[in-house]
Short mmCIF file of C-alpha atoms (C1' of nucleotides) in Angstrom, two decimals:
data_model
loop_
_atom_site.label_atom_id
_atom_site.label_comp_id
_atom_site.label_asym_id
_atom_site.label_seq_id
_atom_site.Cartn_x
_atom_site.Cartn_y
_atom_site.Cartn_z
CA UNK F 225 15.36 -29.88 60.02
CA UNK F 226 17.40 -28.99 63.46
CA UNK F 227 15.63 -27.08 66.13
CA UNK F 228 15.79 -23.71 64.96
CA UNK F 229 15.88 -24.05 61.54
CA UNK F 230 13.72 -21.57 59.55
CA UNK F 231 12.66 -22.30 55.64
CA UNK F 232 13.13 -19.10 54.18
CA UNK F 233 11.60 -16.80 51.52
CA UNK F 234 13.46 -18.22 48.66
CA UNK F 235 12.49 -21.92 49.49
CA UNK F 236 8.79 -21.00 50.36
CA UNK F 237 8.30 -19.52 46.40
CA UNK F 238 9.87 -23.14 45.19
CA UNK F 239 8.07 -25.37 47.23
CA UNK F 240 4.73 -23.54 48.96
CA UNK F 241 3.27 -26.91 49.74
CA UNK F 242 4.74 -29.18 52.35
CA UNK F 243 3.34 -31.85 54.76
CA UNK F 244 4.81 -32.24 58.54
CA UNK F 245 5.83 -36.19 58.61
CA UNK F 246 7.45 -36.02 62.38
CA UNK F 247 7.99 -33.16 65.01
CA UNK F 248 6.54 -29.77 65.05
CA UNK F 249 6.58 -26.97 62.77
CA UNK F 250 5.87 -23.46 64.04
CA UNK F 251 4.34 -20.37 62.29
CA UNK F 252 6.40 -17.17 63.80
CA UNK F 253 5.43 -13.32 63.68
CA UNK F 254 8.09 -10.68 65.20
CA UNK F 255 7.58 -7.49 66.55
CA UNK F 256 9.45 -4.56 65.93
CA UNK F 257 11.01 -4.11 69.61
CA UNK F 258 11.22 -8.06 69.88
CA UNK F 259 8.63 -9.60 70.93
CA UNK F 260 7.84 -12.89 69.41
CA UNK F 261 4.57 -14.61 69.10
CA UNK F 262 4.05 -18.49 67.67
CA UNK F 263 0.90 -17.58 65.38
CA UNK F 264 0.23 -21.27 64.94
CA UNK F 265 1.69 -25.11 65.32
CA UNK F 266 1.93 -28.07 62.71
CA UNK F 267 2.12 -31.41 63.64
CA UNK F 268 2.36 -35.11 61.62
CA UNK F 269 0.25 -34.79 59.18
CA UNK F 270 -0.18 -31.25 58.75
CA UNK F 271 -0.40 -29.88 55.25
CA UNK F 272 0.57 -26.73 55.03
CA UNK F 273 -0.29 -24.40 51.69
CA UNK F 274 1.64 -21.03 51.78
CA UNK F 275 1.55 -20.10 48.06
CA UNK F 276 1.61 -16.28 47.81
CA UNK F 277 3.10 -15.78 51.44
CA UNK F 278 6.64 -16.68 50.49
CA UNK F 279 7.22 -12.82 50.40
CA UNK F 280 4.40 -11.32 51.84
CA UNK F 281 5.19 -10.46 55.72
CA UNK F 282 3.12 -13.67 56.94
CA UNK F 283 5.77 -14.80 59.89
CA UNK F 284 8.16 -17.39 59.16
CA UNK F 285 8.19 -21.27 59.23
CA UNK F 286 10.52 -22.28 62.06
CA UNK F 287 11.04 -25.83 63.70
CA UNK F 288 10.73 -26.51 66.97
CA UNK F 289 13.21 -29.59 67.39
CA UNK F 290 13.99 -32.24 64.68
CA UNK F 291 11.07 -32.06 62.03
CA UNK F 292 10.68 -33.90 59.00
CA UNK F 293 8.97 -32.33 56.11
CA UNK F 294 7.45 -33.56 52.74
CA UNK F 295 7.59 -30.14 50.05
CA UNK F 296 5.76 -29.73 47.02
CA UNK F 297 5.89 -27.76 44.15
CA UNK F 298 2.17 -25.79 43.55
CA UNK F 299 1.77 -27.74 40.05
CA UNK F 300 2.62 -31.64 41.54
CA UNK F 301 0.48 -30.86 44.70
CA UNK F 302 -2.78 -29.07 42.11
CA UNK F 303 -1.48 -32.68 40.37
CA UNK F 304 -2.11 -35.25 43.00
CA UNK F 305 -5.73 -33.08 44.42
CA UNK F 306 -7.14 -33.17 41.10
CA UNK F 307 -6.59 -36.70 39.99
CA UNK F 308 -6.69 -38.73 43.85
CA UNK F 309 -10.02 -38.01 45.32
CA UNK F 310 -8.81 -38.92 48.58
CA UNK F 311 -5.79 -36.75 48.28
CA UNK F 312 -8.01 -33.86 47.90
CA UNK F 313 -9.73 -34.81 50.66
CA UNK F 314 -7.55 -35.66 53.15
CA UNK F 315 -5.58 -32.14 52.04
CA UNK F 316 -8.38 -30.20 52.85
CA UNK F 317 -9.47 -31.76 56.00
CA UNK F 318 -5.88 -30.88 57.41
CA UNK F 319 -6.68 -27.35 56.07
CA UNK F 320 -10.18 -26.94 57.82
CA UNK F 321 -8.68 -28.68 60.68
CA UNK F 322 -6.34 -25.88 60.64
CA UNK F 323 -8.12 -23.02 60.49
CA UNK F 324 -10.25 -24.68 63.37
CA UNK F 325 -7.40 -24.98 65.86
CA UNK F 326 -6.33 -21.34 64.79
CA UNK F 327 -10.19 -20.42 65.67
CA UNK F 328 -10.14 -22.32 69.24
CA UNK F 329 -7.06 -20.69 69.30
CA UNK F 330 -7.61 -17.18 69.28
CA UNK F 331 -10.67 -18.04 71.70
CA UNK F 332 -7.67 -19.23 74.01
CA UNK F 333 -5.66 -16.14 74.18
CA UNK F 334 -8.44 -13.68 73.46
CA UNK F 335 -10.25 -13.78 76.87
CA UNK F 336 -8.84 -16.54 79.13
CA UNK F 337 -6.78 -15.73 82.32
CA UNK F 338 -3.11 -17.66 82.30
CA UNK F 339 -3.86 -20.89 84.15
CA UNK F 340 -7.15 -21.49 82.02
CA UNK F 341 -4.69 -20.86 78.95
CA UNK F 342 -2.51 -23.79 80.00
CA UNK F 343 -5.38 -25.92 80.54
CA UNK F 344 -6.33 -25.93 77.22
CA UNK F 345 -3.27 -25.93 75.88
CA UNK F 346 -3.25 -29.42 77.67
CA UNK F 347 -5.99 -30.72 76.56
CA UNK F 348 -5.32 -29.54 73.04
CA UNK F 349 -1.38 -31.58 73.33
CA UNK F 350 -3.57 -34.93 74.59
CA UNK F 351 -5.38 -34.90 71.72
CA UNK F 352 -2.51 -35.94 69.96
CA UNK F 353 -2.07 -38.93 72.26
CA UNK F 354 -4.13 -40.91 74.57
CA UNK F 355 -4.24 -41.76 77.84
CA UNK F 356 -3.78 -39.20 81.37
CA UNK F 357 -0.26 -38.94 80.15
CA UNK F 358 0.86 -36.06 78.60
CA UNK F 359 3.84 -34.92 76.13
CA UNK F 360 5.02 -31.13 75.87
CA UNK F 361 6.32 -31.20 72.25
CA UNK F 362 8.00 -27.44 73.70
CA UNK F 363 10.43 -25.56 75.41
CA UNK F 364 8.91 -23.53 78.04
CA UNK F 365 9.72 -20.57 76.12
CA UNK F 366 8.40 -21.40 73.20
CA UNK F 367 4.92 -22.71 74.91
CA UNK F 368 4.87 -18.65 76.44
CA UNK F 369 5.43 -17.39 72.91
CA UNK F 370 2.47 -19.75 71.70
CA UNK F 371 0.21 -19.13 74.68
CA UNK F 372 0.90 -15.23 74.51
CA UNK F 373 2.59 -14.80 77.76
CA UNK F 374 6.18 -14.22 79.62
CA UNK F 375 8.31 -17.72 80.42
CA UNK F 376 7.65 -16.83 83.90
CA UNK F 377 4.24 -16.90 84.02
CA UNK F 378 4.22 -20.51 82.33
CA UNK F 379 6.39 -21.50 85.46
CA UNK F 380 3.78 -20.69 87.92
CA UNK F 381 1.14 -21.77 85.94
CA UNK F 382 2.50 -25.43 86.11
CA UNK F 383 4.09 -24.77 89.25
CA UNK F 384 0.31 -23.90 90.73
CA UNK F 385 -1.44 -26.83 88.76
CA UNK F 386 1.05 -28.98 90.73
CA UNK F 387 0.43 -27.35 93.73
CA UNK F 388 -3.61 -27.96 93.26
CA UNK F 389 -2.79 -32.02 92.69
CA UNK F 390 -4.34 -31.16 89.53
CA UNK F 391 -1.05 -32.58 87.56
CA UNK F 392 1.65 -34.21 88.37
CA UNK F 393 5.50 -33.26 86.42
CA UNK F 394 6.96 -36.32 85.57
CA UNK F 395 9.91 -34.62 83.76
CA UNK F 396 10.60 -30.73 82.02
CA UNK F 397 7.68 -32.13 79.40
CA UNK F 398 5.68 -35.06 80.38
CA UNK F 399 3.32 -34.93 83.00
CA UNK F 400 -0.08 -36.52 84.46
CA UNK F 401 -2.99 -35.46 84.64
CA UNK F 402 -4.53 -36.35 87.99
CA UNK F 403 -7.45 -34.70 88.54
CA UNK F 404 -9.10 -34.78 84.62
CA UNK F 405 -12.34 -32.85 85.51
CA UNK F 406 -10.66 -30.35 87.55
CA UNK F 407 -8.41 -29.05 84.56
CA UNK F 408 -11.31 -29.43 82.26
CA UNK F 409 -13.26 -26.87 84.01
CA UNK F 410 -10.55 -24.40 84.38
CA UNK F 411 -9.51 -24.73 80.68
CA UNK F 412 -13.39 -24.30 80.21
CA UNK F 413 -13.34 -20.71 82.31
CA UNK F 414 -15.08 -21.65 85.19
CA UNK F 415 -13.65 -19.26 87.83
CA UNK F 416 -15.34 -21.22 91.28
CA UNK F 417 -12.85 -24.28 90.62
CA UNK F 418 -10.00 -21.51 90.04
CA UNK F 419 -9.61 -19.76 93.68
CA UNK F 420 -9.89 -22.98 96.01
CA UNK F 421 -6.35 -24.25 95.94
CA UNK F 422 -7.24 -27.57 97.19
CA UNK F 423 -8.06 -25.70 101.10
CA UNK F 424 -4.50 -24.27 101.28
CA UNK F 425 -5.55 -20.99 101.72
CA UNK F 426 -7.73 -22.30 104.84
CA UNK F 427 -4.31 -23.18 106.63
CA UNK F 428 -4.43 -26.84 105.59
CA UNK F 429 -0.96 -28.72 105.30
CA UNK F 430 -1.25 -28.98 101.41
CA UNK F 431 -1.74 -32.84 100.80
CA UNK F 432 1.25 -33.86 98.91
CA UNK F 433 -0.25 -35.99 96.26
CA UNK F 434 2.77 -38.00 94.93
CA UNK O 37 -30.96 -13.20 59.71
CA UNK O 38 -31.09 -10.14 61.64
CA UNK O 39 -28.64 -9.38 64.08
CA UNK O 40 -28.17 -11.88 67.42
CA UNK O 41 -29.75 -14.62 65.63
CA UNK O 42 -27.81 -17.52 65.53
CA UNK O 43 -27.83 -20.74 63.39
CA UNK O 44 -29.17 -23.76 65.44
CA UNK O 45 -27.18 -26.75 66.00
CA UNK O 46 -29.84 -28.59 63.72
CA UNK O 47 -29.57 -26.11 61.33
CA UNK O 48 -26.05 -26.92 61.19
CA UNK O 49 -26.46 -30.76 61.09
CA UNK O 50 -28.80 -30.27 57.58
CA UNK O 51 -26.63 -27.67 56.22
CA UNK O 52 -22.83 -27.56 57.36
CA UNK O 53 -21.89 -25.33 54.14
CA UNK O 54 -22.65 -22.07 53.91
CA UNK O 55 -21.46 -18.60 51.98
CA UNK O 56 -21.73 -15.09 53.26
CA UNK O 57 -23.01 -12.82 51.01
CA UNK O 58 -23.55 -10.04 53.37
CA UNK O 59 -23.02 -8.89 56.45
CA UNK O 60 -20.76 -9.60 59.12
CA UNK O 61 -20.81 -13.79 60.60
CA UNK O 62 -19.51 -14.63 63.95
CA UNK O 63 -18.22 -17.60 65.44
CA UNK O 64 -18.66 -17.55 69.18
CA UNK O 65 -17.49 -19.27 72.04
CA UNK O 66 -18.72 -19.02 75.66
CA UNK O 67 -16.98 -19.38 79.15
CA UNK O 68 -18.24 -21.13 81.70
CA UNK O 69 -18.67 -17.44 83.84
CA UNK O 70 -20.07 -15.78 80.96
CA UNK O 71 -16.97 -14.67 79.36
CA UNK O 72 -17.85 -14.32 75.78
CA UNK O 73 -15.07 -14.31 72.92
CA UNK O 74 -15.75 -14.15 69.34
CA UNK O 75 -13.20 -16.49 67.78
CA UNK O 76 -13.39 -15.79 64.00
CA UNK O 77 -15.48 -13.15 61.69
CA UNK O 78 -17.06 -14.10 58.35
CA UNK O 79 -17.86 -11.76 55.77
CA UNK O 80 -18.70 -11.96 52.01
CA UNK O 81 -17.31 -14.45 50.21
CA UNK O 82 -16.46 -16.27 53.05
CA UNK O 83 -16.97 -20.34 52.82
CA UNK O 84 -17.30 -22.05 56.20
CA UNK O 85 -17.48 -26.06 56.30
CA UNK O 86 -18.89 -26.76 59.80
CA UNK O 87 -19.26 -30.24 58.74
CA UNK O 88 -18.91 -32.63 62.06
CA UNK O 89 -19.34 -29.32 64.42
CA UNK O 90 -22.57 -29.31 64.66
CA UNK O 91 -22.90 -31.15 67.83
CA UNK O 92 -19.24 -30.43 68.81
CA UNK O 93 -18.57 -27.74 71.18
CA UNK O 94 -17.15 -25.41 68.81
CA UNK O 95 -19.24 -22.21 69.14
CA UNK O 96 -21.99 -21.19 67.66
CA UNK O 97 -22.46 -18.79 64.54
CA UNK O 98 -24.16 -15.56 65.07
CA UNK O 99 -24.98 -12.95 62.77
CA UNK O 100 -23.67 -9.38 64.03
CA UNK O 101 -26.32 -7.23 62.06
CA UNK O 102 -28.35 -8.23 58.70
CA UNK O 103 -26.37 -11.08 57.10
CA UNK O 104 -26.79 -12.96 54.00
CA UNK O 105 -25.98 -16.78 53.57
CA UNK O 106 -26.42 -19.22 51.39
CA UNK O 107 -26.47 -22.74 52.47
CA UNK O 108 -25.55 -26.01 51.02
CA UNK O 109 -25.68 -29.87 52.52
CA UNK O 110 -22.72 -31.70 52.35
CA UNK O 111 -24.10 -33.86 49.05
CA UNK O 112 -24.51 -30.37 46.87
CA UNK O 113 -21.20 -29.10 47.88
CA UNK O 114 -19.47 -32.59 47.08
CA UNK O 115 -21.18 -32.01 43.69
CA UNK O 116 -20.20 -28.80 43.02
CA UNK O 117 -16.57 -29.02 44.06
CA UNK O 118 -15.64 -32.15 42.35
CA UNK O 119 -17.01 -30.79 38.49
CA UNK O 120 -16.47 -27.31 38.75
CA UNK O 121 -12.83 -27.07 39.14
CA UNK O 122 -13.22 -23.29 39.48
CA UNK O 123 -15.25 -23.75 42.60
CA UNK O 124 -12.69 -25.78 43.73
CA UNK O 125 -10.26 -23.53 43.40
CA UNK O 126 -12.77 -20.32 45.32
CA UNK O 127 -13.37 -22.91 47.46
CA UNK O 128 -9.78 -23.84 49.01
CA UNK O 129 -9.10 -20.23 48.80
CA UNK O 130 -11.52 -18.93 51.02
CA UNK O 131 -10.80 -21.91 53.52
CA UNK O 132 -6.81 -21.08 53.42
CA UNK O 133 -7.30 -17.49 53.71
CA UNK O 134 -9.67 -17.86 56.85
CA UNK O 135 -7.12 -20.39 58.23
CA UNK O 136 -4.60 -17.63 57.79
CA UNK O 137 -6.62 -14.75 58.96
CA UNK O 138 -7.31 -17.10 62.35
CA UNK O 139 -3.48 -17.58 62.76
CA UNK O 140 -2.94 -13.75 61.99
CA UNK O 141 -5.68 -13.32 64.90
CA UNK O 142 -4.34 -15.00 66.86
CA UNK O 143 -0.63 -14.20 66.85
CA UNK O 144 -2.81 -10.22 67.60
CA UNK O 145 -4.25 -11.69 70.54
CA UNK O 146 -1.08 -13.41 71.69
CA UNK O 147 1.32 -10.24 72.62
CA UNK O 148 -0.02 -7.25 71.59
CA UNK O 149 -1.33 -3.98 73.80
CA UNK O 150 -4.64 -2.95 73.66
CA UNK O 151 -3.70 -0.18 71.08
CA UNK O 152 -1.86 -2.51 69.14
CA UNK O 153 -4.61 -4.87 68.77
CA UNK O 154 -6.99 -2.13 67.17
CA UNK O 155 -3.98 -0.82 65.12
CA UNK O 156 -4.24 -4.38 63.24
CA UNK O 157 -7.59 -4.26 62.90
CA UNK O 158 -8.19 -1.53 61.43
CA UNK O 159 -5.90 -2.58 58.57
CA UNK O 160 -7.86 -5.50 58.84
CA UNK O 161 -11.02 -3.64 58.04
CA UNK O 162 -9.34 -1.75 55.59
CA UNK O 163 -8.52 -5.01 53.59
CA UNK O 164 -12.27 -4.78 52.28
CA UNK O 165 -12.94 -1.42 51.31
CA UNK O 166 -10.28 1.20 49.60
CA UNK O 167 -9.12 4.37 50.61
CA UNK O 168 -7.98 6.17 53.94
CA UNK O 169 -12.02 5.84 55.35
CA UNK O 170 -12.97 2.27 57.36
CA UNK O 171 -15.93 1.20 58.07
CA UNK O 172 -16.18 -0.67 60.98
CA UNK O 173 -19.30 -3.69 61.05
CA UNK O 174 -19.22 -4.47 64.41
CA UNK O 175 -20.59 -2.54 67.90
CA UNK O 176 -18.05 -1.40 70.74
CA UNK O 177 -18.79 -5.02 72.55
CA UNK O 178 -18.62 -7.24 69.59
CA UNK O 179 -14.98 -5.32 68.60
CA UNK O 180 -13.92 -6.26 72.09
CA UNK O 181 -15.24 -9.40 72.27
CA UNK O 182 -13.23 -9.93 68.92
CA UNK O 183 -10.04 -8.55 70.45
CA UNK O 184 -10.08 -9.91 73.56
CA UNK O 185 -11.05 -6.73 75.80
CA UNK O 186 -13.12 -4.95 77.68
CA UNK O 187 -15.33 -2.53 75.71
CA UNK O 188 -14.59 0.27 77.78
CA UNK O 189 -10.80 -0.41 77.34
CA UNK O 190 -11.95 0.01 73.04
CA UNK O 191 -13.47 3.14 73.59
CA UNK O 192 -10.23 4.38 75.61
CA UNK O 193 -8.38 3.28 72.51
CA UNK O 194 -10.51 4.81 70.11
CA UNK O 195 -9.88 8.11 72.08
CA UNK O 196 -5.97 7.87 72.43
CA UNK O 197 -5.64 7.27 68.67
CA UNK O 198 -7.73 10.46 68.18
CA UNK O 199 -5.92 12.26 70.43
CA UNK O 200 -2.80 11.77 68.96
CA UNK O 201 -3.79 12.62 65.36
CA UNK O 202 -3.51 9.42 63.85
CA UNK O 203 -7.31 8.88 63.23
CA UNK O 204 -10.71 10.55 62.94
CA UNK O 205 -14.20 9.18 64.01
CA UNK O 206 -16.56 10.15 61.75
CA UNK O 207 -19.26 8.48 63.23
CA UNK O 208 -19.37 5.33 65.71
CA UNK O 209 -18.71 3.30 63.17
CA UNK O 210 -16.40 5.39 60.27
CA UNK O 211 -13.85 6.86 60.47
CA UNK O 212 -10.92 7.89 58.90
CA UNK O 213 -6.81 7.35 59.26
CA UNK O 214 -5.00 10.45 58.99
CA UNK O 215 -1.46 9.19 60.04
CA UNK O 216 -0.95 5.87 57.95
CA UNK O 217 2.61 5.64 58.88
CA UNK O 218 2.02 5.91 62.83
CA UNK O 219 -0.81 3.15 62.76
CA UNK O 220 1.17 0.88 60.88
CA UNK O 221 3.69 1.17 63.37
CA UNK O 222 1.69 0.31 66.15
CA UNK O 223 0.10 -2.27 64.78
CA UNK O 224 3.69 -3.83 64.03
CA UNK O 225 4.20 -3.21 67.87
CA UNK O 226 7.33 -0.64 67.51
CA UNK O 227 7.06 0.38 71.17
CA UNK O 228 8.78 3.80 70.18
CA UNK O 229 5.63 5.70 68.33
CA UNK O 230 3.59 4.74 70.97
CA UNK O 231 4.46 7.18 73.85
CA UNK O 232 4.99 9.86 72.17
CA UNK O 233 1.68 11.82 72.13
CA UNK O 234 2.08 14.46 69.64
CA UNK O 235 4.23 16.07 72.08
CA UNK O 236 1.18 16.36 74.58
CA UNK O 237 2.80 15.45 77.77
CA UNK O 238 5.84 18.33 76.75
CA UNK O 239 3.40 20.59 76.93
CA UNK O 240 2.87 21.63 74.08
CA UNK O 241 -0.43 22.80 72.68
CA UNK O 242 -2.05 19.69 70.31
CA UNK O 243 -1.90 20.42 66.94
CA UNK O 244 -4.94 19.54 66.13
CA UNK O 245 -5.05 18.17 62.84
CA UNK O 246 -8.29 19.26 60.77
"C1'" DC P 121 35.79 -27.12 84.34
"C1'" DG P 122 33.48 -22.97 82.78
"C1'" DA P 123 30.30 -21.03 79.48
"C1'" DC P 124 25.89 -21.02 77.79
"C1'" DG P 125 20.99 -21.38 77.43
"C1'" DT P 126 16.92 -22.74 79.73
"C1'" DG P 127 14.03 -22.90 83.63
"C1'" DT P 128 12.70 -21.20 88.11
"C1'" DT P 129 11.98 -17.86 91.99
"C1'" DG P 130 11.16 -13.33 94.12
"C1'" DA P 131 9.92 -8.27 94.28
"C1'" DA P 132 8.34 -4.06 91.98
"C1'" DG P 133 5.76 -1.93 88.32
"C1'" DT P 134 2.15 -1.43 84.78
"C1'" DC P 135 -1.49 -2.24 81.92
"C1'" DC P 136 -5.92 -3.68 81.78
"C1'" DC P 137 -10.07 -5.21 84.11
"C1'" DT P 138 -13.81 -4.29 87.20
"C1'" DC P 139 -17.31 -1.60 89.06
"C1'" DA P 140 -20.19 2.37 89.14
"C1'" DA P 141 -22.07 6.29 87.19
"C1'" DG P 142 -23.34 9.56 83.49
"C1'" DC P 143 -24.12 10.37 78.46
"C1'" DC P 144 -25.77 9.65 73.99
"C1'" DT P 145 -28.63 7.56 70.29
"C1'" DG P 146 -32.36 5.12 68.19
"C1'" DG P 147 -36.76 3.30 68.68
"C1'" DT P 148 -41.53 3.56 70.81
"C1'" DG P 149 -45.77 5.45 72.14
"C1'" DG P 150 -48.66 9.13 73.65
"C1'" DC B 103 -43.64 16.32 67.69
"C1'" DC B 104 -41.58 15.32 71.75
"C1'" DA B 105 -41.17 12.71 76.07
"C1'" DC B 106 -39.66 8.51 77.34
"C1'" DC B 107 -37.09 4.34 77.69
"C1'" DA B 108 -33.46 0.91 76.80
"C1'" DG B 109 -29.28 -0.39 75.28
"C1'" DG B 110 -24.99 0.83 74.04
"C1'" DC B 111 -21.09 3.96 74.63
"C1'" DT B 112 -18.08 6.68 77.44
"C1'" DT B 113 -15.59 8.33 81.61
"C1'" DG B 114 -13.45 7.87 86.09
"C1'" DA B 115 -11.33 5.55 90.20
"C1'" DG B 116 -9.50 1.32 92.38
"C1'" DG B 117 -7.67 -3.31 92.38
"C1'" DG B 118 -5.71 -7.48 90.33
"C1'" DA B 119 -3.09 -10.29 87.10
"C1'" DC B 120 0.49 -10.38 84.42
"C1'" DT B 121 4.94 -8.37 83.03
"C1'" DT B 122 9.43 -6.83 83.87
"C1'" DC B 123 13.80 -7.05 85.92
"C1'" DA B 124 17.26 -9.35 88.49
"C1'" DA B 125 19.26 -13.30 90.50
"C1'" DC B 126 19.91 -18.10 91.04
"C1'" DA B 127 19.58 -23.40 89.95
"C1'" DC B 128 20.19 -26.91 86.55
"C1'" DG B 129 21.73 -29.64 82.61
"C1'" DT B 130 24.43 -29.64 78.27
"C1'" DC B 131 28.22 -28.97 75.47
"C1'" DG B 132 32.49 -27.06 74.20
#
DNA sequence: CGACGTGTTGAAGTCCCTCAAGCCTGGTGG
DNA sequence: CCACCAGGCTTGAGGGACTTCAACACGTCG
């Protein structure tokens, strides 16, 4: 699938079941005037079950570059769980890790403040990977539409991370992260590490971390 | 459990599994500052697998008035799930429909106003009980918490919807939806219903709806 | 090259949060 | 039975963070 690329209705009610084998998947809800919000992302080795949502108004299944997927029809996929133990486990690990990610999720955008927001959504990308290097699977504006804010906002909130030394852009979405506990304790709420922008405030030259 | 207590992280270590059989669960996550955000709800029927989040920092599950569980080790569960495929089957259901409640919650949280927010869960509510009345399980604080506001900015809520017609509190914690039409609407986030007060700020006299 | 979409920057506006105070309800004890 | 208290709920004013709108920079693709 092309960046894009929506499964629709009809395919959804033929093949509920599918598994993410490369790129990233997301779940989209629309507002009536517009606005769009990215209720959820799938990544390698997602499996996603949406039997009975084909029709119901549930968002839709869009890609967000080149994704592979794996479908099933419900009867192979019931199948394969009931007769491969592991199968069945390994399908619903995906599905409780799921539903755990949409929990820590909705923690994310219910109370924190924008910056704290990106933080996690850092931490959350690097869990994927290893190392202080990060990889933005997103376009900017789809990272606002999954972090429940405006493009612009996104922009400072990077731009200001940068500004702290706290990260360094590398390119539009790989970065490093410089000053690990730092971001952890924004991403964890803590509003003393928020307001001291590295003494620039103070009417320090800011100290250019390259 | 009665309401505030919570279920210990040992608790959780012995017995991961658990069903609600009455009452309202929480899952809750705390900010650094105090900020406190109540990621998920849990209510009969509901099957949460906590397995490996015991000692994880993933919140902690607190009962929001007299609750009912019943709770399993890992072993039983195993037992029951692999031969009873029927409690398979209750089991995966529950899990996916909590996974897609969270996303749901979540794509709420992302974009949505303050009114819009209680809009949707008030539907929410409504899933569990019939009729035009809901019955709302949860205090002022815990509803915020939930939806990601202040508790003063609920009760201003509460009061515009009842201004405009479109509900009627009962009591602090019933009430009834007069205007099914309206609330749907601004729980799909069609920006036009919402500024139109019944006319109010025309001057005209409120209609008061008995 | 010019058109397009994305990303960034700046200024003005708005919704919600914060703080402080008063009100109401349910439970307790005299 | 009623005064009393505590916690939750509500109401009001002021400030802050994000949104909105508009304009510009940048890379890509026709």
């Amino acid at each position: 699938m092309q960046r894009g690329e929506s499964i629709t209705s009809e395919e959804l009610l033929i093949w509920p079941i599918m598994a993410v084998t490369t790129g990233v998947l997301s779940l989209q809800h629309l507002l009536e005037d517009g606005r769009k919000t990215i209720a959820a992302l799938f990544m390698q080795g997602d499996i996603i079950d949406m039997r009975g949502m084909g029709n119901r108004q549930r968002g839709h299944l869009i890609a967000l570059g080149k994704t592979g997927i794996c479908r099933l029809a419900p009867q192979e996929f019931e199948t394969v769980v009931d007769h491969n133990l592991g199968a069945h486990k390994v399908a619903w690990n995906s599905l409780r890790n799921q539903a755990c990610r949409a929990m820590d999720h909705a923690a994310d955008l219910a109370k924190k403040q924008a910056l704290e927001k990106l933080a996690s959504f850092l931490f959350e990308c690097r869990r994927h990977q290893a190392e202080d290097r990060v990889h933005i699977p997103l376009r900017r504006i789809d990272l606002a539409d999954y972090l429940g804010m405006q493009p612009e906002t996104v922009s400072r909130s990077f731009k200001d991370l940068q500004a702290r030394g706290i990260i360094a852009l590398e390119s539009i979405s790989n970065l490093r992260i410089l000053d690990f506990p730092t971001l952890r304790r924004i991403a964890n709420g803590d509003k003393n590490t928020q307001n001291q922008r590295q003494g620039q405030e103070a009417g320090f030259k800011p100290a250019k971390i390259s």
